[in-house]
Each structure stands twice: as C-alpha cells, then as structure tokens.
Short mmCIF file of C-alpha atoms and ligand atoms in Angstrom, two decimals:
data_model
loop_
_atom_site.label_atom_id
_atom_site.label_comp_id
_atom_site.label_asym_id
_atom_site.label_seq_id
_atom_site.Cartn_x
_atom_site.Cartn_y
_atom_site.Cartn_z
CA MET A 1409 12.95 30.12 -26.17
CA ARG A 1410 14.13 33.54 -25.04
CA LYS A 1411 15.26 34.08 -21.45
CA ASN A 1412 13.95 36.83 -19.18
CA VAL A 1413 16.35 39.65 -18.48
CA ILE A 1414 15.66 41.49 -15.24
CA ALA A 1415 17.70 44.70 -15.05
CA GLY A 1416 17.68 47.17 -12.19
CA ASN A 1417 18.27 50.82 -13.03
CA TRP A 1418 19.21 52.57 -9.81
CA LYS A 1419 19.39 55.99 -11.47
CA MET A 1420 21.15 58.52 -9.17
CA ASN A 1421 20.63 56.64 -5.92
CA LYS A 1422 22.60 54.84 -3.18
CA THR A 1423 25.96 55.30 -1.49
CA LEU A 1424 28.89 53.01 -2.18
CA SER A 1425 28.31 50.95 0.97
CA GLU A 1426 24.60 50.54 0.19
CA ALA A 1427 25.44 49.54 -3.36
CA ASN A 1428 28.03 46.98 -2.24
CA GLN A 1429 25.67 45.47 0.30
CA PHE A 1430 22.89 45.19 -2.28
CA VAL A 1431 25.04 43.39 -4.84
CA GLU A 1432 26.56 41.07 -2.23
CA GLU A 1433 23.09 40.01 -1.16
CA VAL A 1434 21.66 39.67 -4.64
CA ALA A 1435 24.77 37.80 -5.83
CA ALA A 1436 24.33 35.33 -2.97
CA LYS A 1437 20.63 34.78 -3.63
CA ALA A 1438 20.12 35.18 -7.37
CA PRO A 1439 19.54 31.89 -9.12
CA SER A 1440 22.08 30.92 -11.72
CA ASN A 1441 19.83 29.32 -14.26
CA GLU A 1442 19.49 29.78 -17.98
CA GLN A 1443 15.99 31.16 -17.84
CA VAL A 1444 16.84 34.46 -16.17
CA GLU A 1445 19.65 36.99 -16.48
CA VAL A 1446 20.15 39.53 -13.72
CA ILE A 1447 21.75 42.91 -14.32
CA VAL A 1448 22.30 45.80 -11.92
CA CYS A 1449 22.83 49.15 -13.68
CA ALA A 1450 24.56 51.39 -11.19
CA PRO A 1451 26.08 54.90 -11.07
CA PHE A 1452 29.62 55.16 -12.51
CA PRO A 1453 31.52 55.59 -9.19
CA PHE A 1454 30.28 52.21 -7.92
CA LEU A 1455 30.94 50.09 -10.99
CA ALA A 1456 34.48 48.86 -10.24
CA SER A 1457 33.52 47.80 -6.74
CA LEU A 1458 30.28 46.13 -7.85
CA VAL A 1459 32.03 44.11 -10.55
CA GLU A 1460 34.23 42.70 -7.76
CA LYS A 1461 31.24 41.97 -5.52
CA ALA A 1462 29.40 40.20 -8.33
CA LYS A 1463 32.35 38.02 -9.32
CA GLY A 1464 31.58 34.30 -9.26
CA SER A 1465 27.83 34.94 -9.30
CA SER A 1466 25.28 35.15 -12.11
CA VAL A 1467 24.78 38.89 -11.55
CA LYS A 1468 26.06 41.24 -14.26
CA ILE A 1469 26.90 44.88 -13.74
CA GLY A 1470 25.76 47.55 -16.18
CA ALA A 1471 26.24 51.30 -16.59
CA GLN A 1472 23.38 53.74 -17.13
CA ASN A 1473 24.98 55.72 -19.95
CA MET A 1474 28.30 56.30 -21.73
CA HIS A 1475 29.89 58.43 -24.44
CA TYR A 1476 30.27 57.00 -27.93
CA GLU A 1477 33.92 57.99 -28.36
CA ASP A 1478 36.76 55.82 -27.03
CA ASN A 1479 38.57 58.74 -25.37
CA GLY A 1480 39.28 62.44 -25.81
CA ALA A 1481 38.40 65.93 -24.65
CA PHE A 1482 34.92 65.21 -23.27
CA THR A 1483 35.11 66.47 -19.70
CA GLY A 1484 32.92 64.54 -17.30
CA GLU A 1485 32.15 61.71 -19.72
CA VAL A 1486 32.84 57.98 -19.46
CA SER A 1487 33.80 55.89 -22.48
CA PRO A 1488 32.93 52.35 -23.55
CA VAL A 1489 36.63 51.46 -23.31
CA MET A 1490 36.60 52.38 -19.62
CA LEU A 1491 33.43 50.39 -18.92
CA ASN A 1492 34.73 47.31 -20.68
CA ASP A 1493 38.06 47.60 -18.86
CA LEU A 1494 36.21 47.56 -15.51
CA GLY A 1495 34.35 44.36 -16.34
CA VAL A 1496 31.01 46.03 -16.97
CA THR A 1497 28.95 43.96 -19.42
CA HIS A 1498 25.85 46.05 -20.18
CA VAL A 1499 25.00 49.68 -20.74
CA VAL A 1500 21.64 51.46 -20.79
CA ILE A 1501 21.39 53.70 -23.83
CA GLY A 1502 18.81 56.39 -24.55
CA HIS A 1503 16.86 56.20 -21.30
CA SER A 1504 14.00 58.70 -21.53
CA GLU A 1505 15.52 60.73 -18.68
CA ARG A 1506 18.69 61.13 -20.71
CA ARG A 1507 16.71 61.99 -23.83
CA GLU A 1508 14.70 64.57 -21.86
CA TYR A 1509 17.30 66.16 -19.57
CA PHE A 1510 20.63 65.52 -21.31
CA ALA A 1511 19.85 66.10 -24.98
CA GLU A 1512 20.20 62.45 -26.00
CA THR A 1513 18.95 62.05 -29.56
CA SER A 1514 18.18 59.07 -31.76
CA GLU A 1515 21.45 59.83 -33.55
CA THR A 1516 23.57 59.67 -30.37
CA VAL A 1517 21.66 56.55 -29.32
CA ASN A 1518 22.69 54.93 -32.60
CA LYS A 1519 26.33 56.01 -32.17
CA LYS A 1520 26.38 54.68 -28.62
CA THR A 1521 24.82 51.37 -29.69
CA HIS A 1522 27.59 50.91 -32.26
CA ALA A 1523 30.21 51.93 -29.69
CA ALA A 1524 28.86 49.40 -27.20
CA PHE A 1525 29.30 46.55 -29.69
CA SER A 1526 32.79 47.78 -30.58
CA HIS A 1527 33.76 47.26 -26.95
CA ASP A 1528 31.96 44.06 -26.05
CA LEU A 1529 29.17 45.74 -24.13
CA THR A 1530 25.53 44.72 -24.53
CA PRO A 1531 23.35 47.78 -25.15
CA ILE A 1532 19.98 48.07 -23.44
CA VAL A 1533 18.31 50.55 -25.78
CA CYS A 1534 15.32 52.38 -24.32
CA VAL A 1535 12.39 53.53 -26.44
CA GLY A 1536 8.94 54.78 -25.52
CA GLU A 1537 6.27 57.38 -26.02
CA THR A 1538 5.02 60.31 -23.98
CA LEU A 1539 1.44 60.49 -22.72
CA GLU A 1540 0.66 63.11 -25.37
CA GLN A 1541 1.96 60.80 -28.10
CA ARG A 1542 -0.12 57.90 -26.76
CA GLU A 1543 -3.24 60.04 -26.62
CA ALA A 1544 -2.60 61.24 -30.17
CA ASN A 1545 -2.27 57.63 -31.37
CA GLU A 1546 1.37 58.17 -32.25
CA THR A 1547 2.83 55.42 -30.06
CA MET A 1548 3.55 52.85 -32.75
CA ASN A 1549 5.06 55.31 -35.24
CA HIS A 1550 7.19 57.00 -32.61
CA VAL A 1551 8.54 53.78 -31.12
CA GLU A 1552 9.10 52.34 -34.58
CA SER A 1553 11.20 55.31 -35.63
CA GLN A 1554 13.24 55.15 -32.40
CA VAL A 1555 13.92 51.44 -32.96
CA ARG A 1556 14.82 51.83 -36.64
CA LYS A 1557 17.24 54.67 -35.91
CA ALA A 1558 18.85 52.92 -32.93
CA LEU A 1559 19.56 49.79 -34.98
CA GLU A 1560 20.73 51.53 -38.16
CA GLY A 1561 23.96 50.06 -39.54
CA LEU A 1562 24.17 47.13 -37.11
CA SER A 1563 24.80 43.61 -38.39
CA ASP A 1564 22.03 41.04 -37.91
CA GLU A 1565 24.18 39.41 -35.25
CA GLN A 1566 24.47 42.67 -33.34
CA VAL A 1567 20.75 43.31 -33.61
CA ALA A 1568 20.12 39.82 -32.19
CA ASP A 1569 22.33 40.72 -29.22
CA THR A 1570 20.69 44.10 -28.57
CA ILE A 1571 18.28 44.37 -25.66
CA ILE A 1572 15.38 46.74 -26.32
CA ALA A 1573 13.55 48.20 -23.35
CA TYR A 1574 10.07 49.48 -24.17
CA GLU A 1575 9.39 52.13 -21.55
CA PRO A 1576 6.30 54.31 -21.97
CA ILE A 1577 7.43 57.59 -20.43
CA TRP A 1578 4.08 58.14 -18.72
CA ALA A 1579 4.63 54.90 -16.76
CA ILE A 1580 8.18 55.58 -15.54
CA GLY A 1581 8.36 56.39 -11.85
CA THR A 1582 4.67 57.32 -11.81
CA GLY A 1583 3.19 54.16 -10.35
CA LYS A 1584 1.10 53.89 -13.56
CA THR A 1585 1.93 50.66 -15.34
CA ALA A 1586 0.89 50.00 -18.89
CA THR A 1587 -1.54 47.09 -18.85
CA SER A 1588 0.12 43.88 -19.92
CA ASP A 1589 -1.88 44.01 -23.16
CA GLN A 1590 -0.80 47.59 -23.90
CA ALA A 1591 2.83 46.71 -23.18
CA ASN A 1592 2.76 43.54 -25.24
CA GLU A 1593 1.09 45.25 -28.19
CA VAL A 1594 4.02 47.66 -28.48
CA CYS A 1595 6.63 44.96 -27.83
CA THR A 1596 5.10 42.87 -30.64
CA HIS A 1597 5.25 45.87 -32.94
CA ILE A 1598 8.92 46.35 -32.01
CA ARG A 1599 9.62 42.72 -32.89
CA ASN A 1600 7.81 43.15 -36.23
CA VAL A 1601 9.91 46.23 -36.98
CA ILE A 1602 13.06 44.22 -36.20
CA LYS A 1603 11.80 41.47 -38.52
CA ASP A 1604 11.50 44.07 -41.24
CA VAL A 1605 14.98 45.45 -40.53
CA THR A 1606 16.62 42.01 -40.30
CA SER A 1607 14.82 38.67 -40.51
CA ASN A 1608 12.25 36.61 -38.62
CA GLU A 1609 15.03 34.46 -37.22
CA THR A 1610 17.00 37.43 -35.86
CA ALA A 1611 13.93 39.19 -34.48
CA GLU A 1612 12.90 36.08 -32.56
CA LYS A 1613 16.22 36.21 -30.69
CA VAL A 1614 15.95 39.81 -29.52
CA ILE A 1615 15.20 40.37 -25.85
CA ILE A 1616 12.48 43.02 -25.46
CA GLN A 1617 11.95 44.24 -21.93
CA TYR A 1618 9.09 46.27 -20.56
CA GLY A 1619 9.84 49.11 -18.14
CA GLY A 1620 7.53 51.44 -16.26
CA SER A 1621 6.54 50.93 -12.63
CA VAL A 1622 7.23 47.19 -12.71
CA LYS A 1623 6.87 45.72 -9.22
CA PRO A 1624 6.32 42.32 -7.61
CA ALA A 1625 2.52 42.78 -7.86
CA ASN A 1626 2.45 43.19 -11.66
CA VAL A 1627 5.57 41.43 -12.92
CA ASP A 1628 4.04 37.97 -13.43
CA GLU A 1629 1.32 39.25 -15.70
CA LEU A 1630 3.80 41.26 -17.78
CA LEU A 1631 6.33 38.43 -18.13
CA ALA A 1632 3.58 36.01 -19.17
CA LYS A 1633 3.07 38.00 -22.39
CA SER A 1634 4.38 36.62 -25.68
CA ASP A 1635 6.78 39.43 -26.59
CA ILE A 1636 7.90 40.65 -23.15
CA ASP A 1637 11.21 39.06 -22.16
CA GLY A 1638 12.01 40.74 -18.89
CA ALA A 1639 11.90 44.12 -17.23
CA LEU A 1640 13.95 47.27 -16.80
CA VAL A 1641 13.13 48.39 -13.31
CA GLY A 1642 13.74 51.66 -11.48
CA GLY A 1643 11.99 52.10 -8.13
CA ALA A 1644 11.47 48.42 -7.33
CA SER A 1645 15.15 47.68 -7.99
CA LEU A 1646 16.32 49.77 -5.05
CA GLU A 1647 15.42 47.26 -2.33
CA THR A 1648 16.91 43.78 -2.42
CA ALA A 1649 13.66 42.12 -1.32
CA SER A 1650 11.56 43.53 -4.17
CA PHE A 1651 14.33 43.13 -6.74
CA LEU A 1652 14.79 39.47 -5.79
CA LYS A 1653 11.05 38.92 -6.16
CA LEU A 1654 11.26 40.26 -9.71
CA VAL A 1655 14.22 38.00 -10.42
CA GLU A 1656 12.27 35.05 -9.01
CA ALA A 1657 9.36 35.91 -11.30
CA GLY A 1658 11.72 35.69 -14.25
CA THR A 1659 12.82 32.15 -13.51
C1 PEP B 2505 13.31 53.07 -15.28
O1 PEP B 2505 14.05 53.71 -14.58
O2 PEP B 2505 13.70 52.71 -16.39
C2 PEP B 2505 11.98 52.72 -14.79
C3 PEP B 2505 11.21 51.97 -15.54
O3 PEP B 2505 11.63 53.22 -13.56
P1 PEP B 2505 10.36 52.72 -12.66
O4 PEP B 2505 10.44 51.23 -12.59
O5 PEP B 2505 10.59 53.38 -11.33
O6 PEP B 2505 9.13 53.19 -13.34
#
C-alpha cells in the first residue's frame, strides 16, 4: 500500500518570517502517521531555517530546483551537496515553470535526478502536457517520453524511490483541475511506462502525485483514484489552513 505524499510548492512567495511561522504551525499540527508524508518545498534562502523549524516533526523540507553539478563556476546556482548539507530531503526537478522560463530540458532533468540520488535527496520529477498537446491527443506520448528520459540510467531501486508529479500545464495556477478520471488515466499510463522500464514490483512502489489547482474541495476525489498517491500543490499550499486540510485528506 503506497502512502500519500502531500508536497507544497511555494514557488517565489513568502518572507522568511512568514515561512518560519508556516512551518512551525504545520510541524505542530501535521500528523505523524505512516499513511501521509508532508513536504514543504521552499525558496533557497529559507531552507536552513525551515529545516530547524521542522526538526522533531514529520514535516520534510524540499527545494524547488538545483544544479546537477556538485560545485564549480555556476554563478547563482545551488548544488545538491549544499541542499543535503542543510538537511533538505527532497527536491523538485523539471517543474513546468522551470522548463518554460529557465530552459530546463529532459536531459538536464535526467542529470538532476541522478545528482539527487548521489546526494541522498529524493527527486520529485514533474511531467505534464500543454493544452495544445492535450487537444492534439499527444498527452500520453509526451508524458511517456518525459518519464522515460527522466528515469534513464537509474537503478530499479532509485526508480522506486523517485516521486513523479503529473502536472498538466493547463491546470497549474489556472483554477482548472483535471478531472480525477483524466488525472488518473495519465498516472496509470506513467505507472505502466515505469513497469516497462523496470518491473511490475518496482512500478507499484513509485509515488505518483497529481498537481494542478489541487485544493481542499477537490483533493478527496483525486486521492481516491487508484494511481494517484498524493499531490504537488502550489496556490493552496500558501495558507496553513488549506495546506493542513490537504494533509488531512491524505491520512
Ligand atoms: C505547482 O506549483 O506545481 C502547482 C500545481 O500549482 P497550483 O496548485 O497553484 O496549480
């Protein structure tokens, strides 16, 4: 039985004091049970402080991106070594906003996924189609090729530990959620692709989240689906009350 992983992606939001207050409150209230894992993916400047605030609780702190090299002349970048050293446990890789605005490619996503495992970080790999791709019936092929490329060269054990977030781009930050059937159809396809890449046994272990305008009003229906094991959440992760409702739904 897979657990639900509820991950907040704050994007470029909050001040340090707001971030600290949020994690203090969520750390105090989040259930520590085996059925749900709670992750807050915050901007780089807040990570060290948030790891401290989350200590002793079930809340994990994640980054929203990283470079794939350990160190070097990459001005402005943050490495997996640095994240691991801070106590960060997860990292979002290949979010559609990074693919669109920061030239992230399937190749860099693959390099970053490998780098995450080299430094004890769990990658949350984002995949998803544009509205044009959906309307042209290209969703399955597009998502399949993103998943295959992201996982290339990983061991079966690493694949089993990868979190995949299926995020249709047309549903991110738009208020338009994929129906639970639409979301599950793609998540099932992703699991079948992983079966093909590895084995049934490995694919059954992989956490596949849905992301795209998840909120308290639609989370139950999404999480009830056979191949949806949690949510990657932007807007509704910014307020403690709504984020805690999503966490509650995952229990
Ligand atoms: C996201 O940032 O990954 C996301 C899904 O955002 P939202 O929940 O706001 O659509």
